[in-house]
Amino acid sequence: MAEANSINEQEMMQYIADKTKASQANIALVLKHEQAYINKAHENSKGNDVDIDGDDLADYILSRKDVKLDELTVESILDAEMDYLMDKGHAGYID
C-alpha cells in the first residue's frame, strides 16, 4: 500500500503534459536528469540541507547530450513539476 503523501508519478506527468504540451518522453527525460542533479547535490552536501538553484538545474539539464529541448521548454517542465508538488504539499520555496 502506498503512503498517503507519496507522489503519483503518472498523475504528475499528465499534469506537466497538460500545462506544457511537452511529450511524455521529454518530460521523463527532464525529470530523470533533474533527479540525477539533485542526487549529486545531496551526495555533496554531507548531510546538510541542499539548496537547488533553478537556473543551475536548467543549465545542467540543457547541457546533457540527450536533451534536445530549448531552455523555455525545460524551465516550463520544471515549473509545472514544482506547481504540482506544491499543490500536493510535497514542496515549497525558501525565501
Coordinates of N, CA and C in Angstrom, one line a residue:
M1 N 0.8 -1.2 0.0 CA 0.0 0.0 0.0 C 0.9 1.3 0.0
A2 N 0.5 2.2 -0.8 CA 1.3 3.4 -1.0 C 1.1 4.4 0.2
E3 N 2.1 5.2 0.5 CA 2.0 6.1 1.6 C 1.0 7.2 1.2
A4 N 0.3 7.8 2.1 CA -0.7 8.8 1.8 C -0.1 10.0 1.2
N5 N 1.2 10.3 1.5 CA 1.8 11.5 0.9 C 2.8 11.2 -0.3
S6 N 2.7 10.0 -0.8 CA 3.5 9.6 -1.9 C 3.1 10.3 -3.2
I7 N 4.0 10.4 -4.1 CA 3.7 11.2 -5.3 C 3.2 10.2 -6.4
N8 N 2.1 10.5 -7.0 CA 1.6 9.7 -8.1 C 2.3 10.2 -9.4
E9 N 3.2 9.4 -9.8 CA 4.1 9.9 -10.9 C 3.3 10.0 -12.2
Q10 N 2.3 9.1 -12.5 CA 1.5 9.2 -13.7 C 0.7 10.5 -13.7
E11 N 0.1 10.8 -12.5 CA -0.7 12.0 -12.4 C 0.2 13.2 -12.6
M12 N 1.3 13.2 -12.0 CA 2.2 14.3 -12.1 C 2.7 14.5 -13.6
M13 N 3.0 13.4 -14.3 CA 3.4 13.5 -15.7 C 2.3 14.1 -16.5
Q14 N 1.0 13.7 -16.3 CA -0.1 14.2 -17.0 C -0.3 15.7 -16.7
Y15 N -0.2 16.0 -15.5 CA -0.3 17.5 -15.1 C 0.7 18.3 -15.8
I16 N 2.0 17.8 -15.9 CA 3.0 18.6 -16.6 C 2.7 18.6 -18.1
A17 N 2.3 17.5 -18.6 CA 2.0 17.5 -20.1 C 0.8 18.5 -20.4
D18 N -0.2 18.5 -19.6 CA -1.3 19.4 -19.8 C -0.9 20.8 -19.7
K19 N 0.0 21.2 -18.8 CA 0.5 22.6 -18.7 C 1.5 23.0 -19.7
T20 N 2.3 22.1 -20.2 CA 3.4 22.5 -21.0 C 3.3 22.0 -22.5
K21 N 2.4 21.1 -22.7 CA 2.2 20.5 -24.1 C 3.5 19.7 -24.5
A22 N 4.4 19.4 -23.6 CA 5.6 18.6 -23.9 C 5.2 17.1 -23.9
S23 N 5.9 16.3 -24.7 CA 5.7 14.9 -24.7 C 6.1 14.2 -23.4
Q24 N 5.4 13.1 -23.2 CA 5.8 12.3 -22.0 C 7.3 11.9 -22.0
A25 N 7.8 11.6 -23.2 CA 9.2 11.2 -23.3 C 10.1 12.4 -22.9
N26 N 9.8 13.6 -23.3 CA 10.6 14.8 -23.0 C 10.5 15.1 -21.5
I27 N 9.3 15.0 -21.0 CA 9.1 15.2 -19.5 C 9.9 14.2 -18.7
A28 N 9.8 12.9 -19.1 CA 10.6 11.9 -18.4 C 12.1 12.1 -18.5
L29 N 12.6 12.6 -19.6 CA 14.0 12.9 -19.8 C 14.4 14.0 -18.9
V30 N 13.7 15.1 -18.9 CA 14.0 16.2 -18.0 C 14.0 15.8 -16.5
L31 N 13.0 15.1 -16.1 CA 12.8 14.7 -14.7 C 14.0 13.7 -14.3
K32 N 14.4 12.9 -15.3 CA 15.5 11.9 -15.0 C 16.8 12.7 -14.7
H33 N 17.1 13.7 -15.5 CA 18.3 14.5 -15.3 C 18.2 15.4 -14.1
E34 N 17.0 15.8 -13.8 CA 16.7 16.6 -12.6 C 17.0 15.8 -11.4
Q35 N 16.6 14.5 -11.4 CA 16.8 13.6 -10.2 C 18.3 13.3 -10.0
A36 N 19.0 13.2 -11.2 CA 20.5 12.9 -11.1 C 21.2 14.1 -10.5
Y37 N 20.8 15.3 -10.9 CA 21.3 16.6 -10.3 C 21.1 16.7 -8.8
I38 N 19.9 16.4 -8.4 CA 19.5 16.5 -7.0 C 20.2 15.5 -6.2
N39 N 20.3 14.2 -6.7 CA 21.1 13.2 -6.0 C 22.5 13.6 -5.8
K40 N 23.1 14.1 -6.8 CA 24.5 14.6 -6.7 C 24.7 15.7 -5.7
A41 N 23.7 16.6 -5.7 CA 23.8 17.7 -4.7 C 23.7 17.1 -3.3
H42 N 22.8 16.1 -3.1 CA 22.7 15.5 -1.8 C 24.0 14.8 -1.4
E43 N 24.6 14.1 -2.3 CA 25.9 13.4 -2.0 C 27.0 14.5 -1.6
N44 N 27.0 15.6 -2.3 CA 28.0 16.6 -2.0 C 27.7 17.4 -0.7
S45 N 26.5 17.3 -0.2 CA 26.1 18.2 0.9 C 26.5 17.6 2.3
K46 N 26.9 16.3 2.3 CA 27.3 15.6 3.5 C 26.3 15.8 4.7
G47 N 25.1 15.6 4.3 CA 24.0 15.6 5.3 C 23.4 16.9 5.6
N48 N 23.9 18.0 5.0 CA 23.3 19.3 5.2 C 22.2 19.5 4.3
D49 N 21.4 20.6 4.6 CA 20.3 20.9 3.7 C 20.9 21.2 2.3
V50 N 20.1 21.0 1.3 CA 20.5 21.2 -0.1 C 19.7 22.3 -0.7
D51 N 20.3 23.3 -1.2 CA 19.6 24.4 -1.9 C 19.8 24.3 -3.4
I52 N 18.8 24.0 -4.1 CA 18.9 23.8 -5.5 C 18.5 25.1 -6.2
D53 N 19.4 25.7 -7.0 CA 19.1 26.9 -7.8 C 18.5 26.4 -9.1
G54 N 17.3 27.0 -9.4 CA 16.6 26.6 -10.6 C 17.3 26.9 -11.9
D55 N 18.1 28.0 -12.0 CA 18.8 28.3 -13.2 C 20.0 27.3 -13.4
D56 N 20.7 27.0 -12.3 CA 21.7 26.0 -12.4 C 21.2 24.6 -12.8
L57 N 20.0 24.3 -12.3 CA 19.4 23.0 -12.6 C 19.1 23.0 -14.1
A58 N 18.4 24.0 -14.6 CA 18.1 24.1 -16.0 C 19.3 24.0 -16.9
D59 N 20.4 24.7 -16.5 CA 21.6 24.7 -17.3 C 22.2 23.3 -17.4
Y60 N 22.2 22.6 -16.2 CA 22.7 21.2 -16.1 C 21.9 20.4 -17.1
I61 N 20.6 20.4 -17.1 CA 19.7 19.6 -17.9 C 20.0 19.9 -19.4
L62 N 20.1 21.2 -19.7 CA 20.3 21.6 -21.1 C 21.7 21.1 -21.6
S63 N 22.6 20.9 -20.7 CA 24.0 20.5 -21.1 C 24.1 19.0 -21.3
R64 N 23.1 18.2 -21.0 CA 23.1 16.8 -21.3 C 23.0 16.5 -22.7
K65 N 23.8 15.6 -23.3 CA 23.8 15.3 -24.7 C 22.5 14.8 -25.3
D66 N 21.7 14.1 -24.5 CA 20.5 13.6 -25.0 C 19.3 14.5 -24.9
V67 N 19.5 15.7 -24.4 CA 18.4 16.7 -24.3 C 18.5 17.6 -25.5
K68 N 17.4 17.6 -26.3 CA 17.4 18.4 -27.5 C 16.3 19.5 -27.4
L69 N 16.0 19.9 -26.2 CA 14.9 20.8 -25.9 C 15.5 22.2 -25.7
D70 N 14.6 23.2 -25.9 CA 15.1 24.6 -25.7 C 14.9 24.9 -24.2
E71 N 15.5 26.0 -23.8 CA 15.5 26.4 -22.4 C 14.1 26.6 -21.9
L72 N 13.3 27.3 -22.7 CA 11.9 27.6 -22.2 C 11.1 26.3 -21.9
T73 N 11.3 25.3 -22.8 CA 10.6 24.0 -22.5 C 11.1 23.4 -21.3
V74 N 12.4 23.3 -21.1 CA 12.9 22.7 -19.9 C 12.4 23.4 -18.6
E75 N 12.5 24.8 -18.6 CA 12.0 25.5 -17.5 C 10.5 25.4 -17.3
S76 N 9.8 25.3 -18.3 CA 8.3 25.1 -18.2 C 8.0 23.7 -17.6
I77 N 8.7 22.7 -17.9 CA 8.5 21.4 -17.3 C 8.9 21.4 -15.8
L78 N 10.0 22.0 -15.5 CA 10.4 22.1 -14.1 C 9.4 23.0 -13.3
D79 N 9.0 24.1 -13.9 CA 8.0 24.9 -13.2 C 6.7 24.2 -12.9
A80 N 6.2 23.4 -14.0 CA 5.0 22.7 -13.8 C 5.1 21.6 -12.8
E81 N 6.3 21.0 -12.7 CA 6.5 19.9 -11.7 C 6.5 20.6 -10.3
M82 N 7.1 21.7 -10.1 CA 7.1 22.4 -8.9 C 5.6 22.8 -8.5
D83 N 4.9 23.3 -9.4 CA 3.5 23.6 -9.2 C 2.7 22.4 -8.7
Y84 N 2.9 21.3 -9.3 CA 2.2 20.1 -8.9 C 2.6 19.7 -7.5
L85 N 3.9 19.7 -7.3 CA 4.4 19.3 -5.9 C 3.9 20.2 -4.8
M86 N 3.9 21.5 -5.1 CA 3.4 22.5 -4.2 C 1.9 22.3 -3.9
D87 N 1.1 22.0 -5.0 CA -0.3 21.8 -4.9 C -0.6 20.6 -4.0
K88 N 0.3 19.6 -4.1 CA 0.1 18.3 -3.3 C 0.8 18.4 -1.9
G89 N 1.4 19.5 -1.6 CA 2.1 19.7 -0.3 C 3.4 19.0 -0.2
H90 N 4.0 18.7 -1.3 CA 5.3 18.0 -1.2 C 6.5 18.9 -1.3
A91 N 6.3 20.1 -1.7 CA 7.5 21.0 -1.9 C 7.0 22.5 -1.7
G92 N 8.0 23.3 -1.5 CA 7.8 24.7 -1.4 C 9.1 25.5 -1.6
Y93 N 9.0 26.8 -1.7 CA 10.1 27.6 -2.0 C 10.6 28.2 -0.6
I94 N 11.9 28.4 -0.6 CA 12.6 29.1 0.6 C 12.9 30.5 0.2
D95 N 12.5 31.4 1.0 CA 12.8 32.8 0.7 C 14.2 33.2 0.9

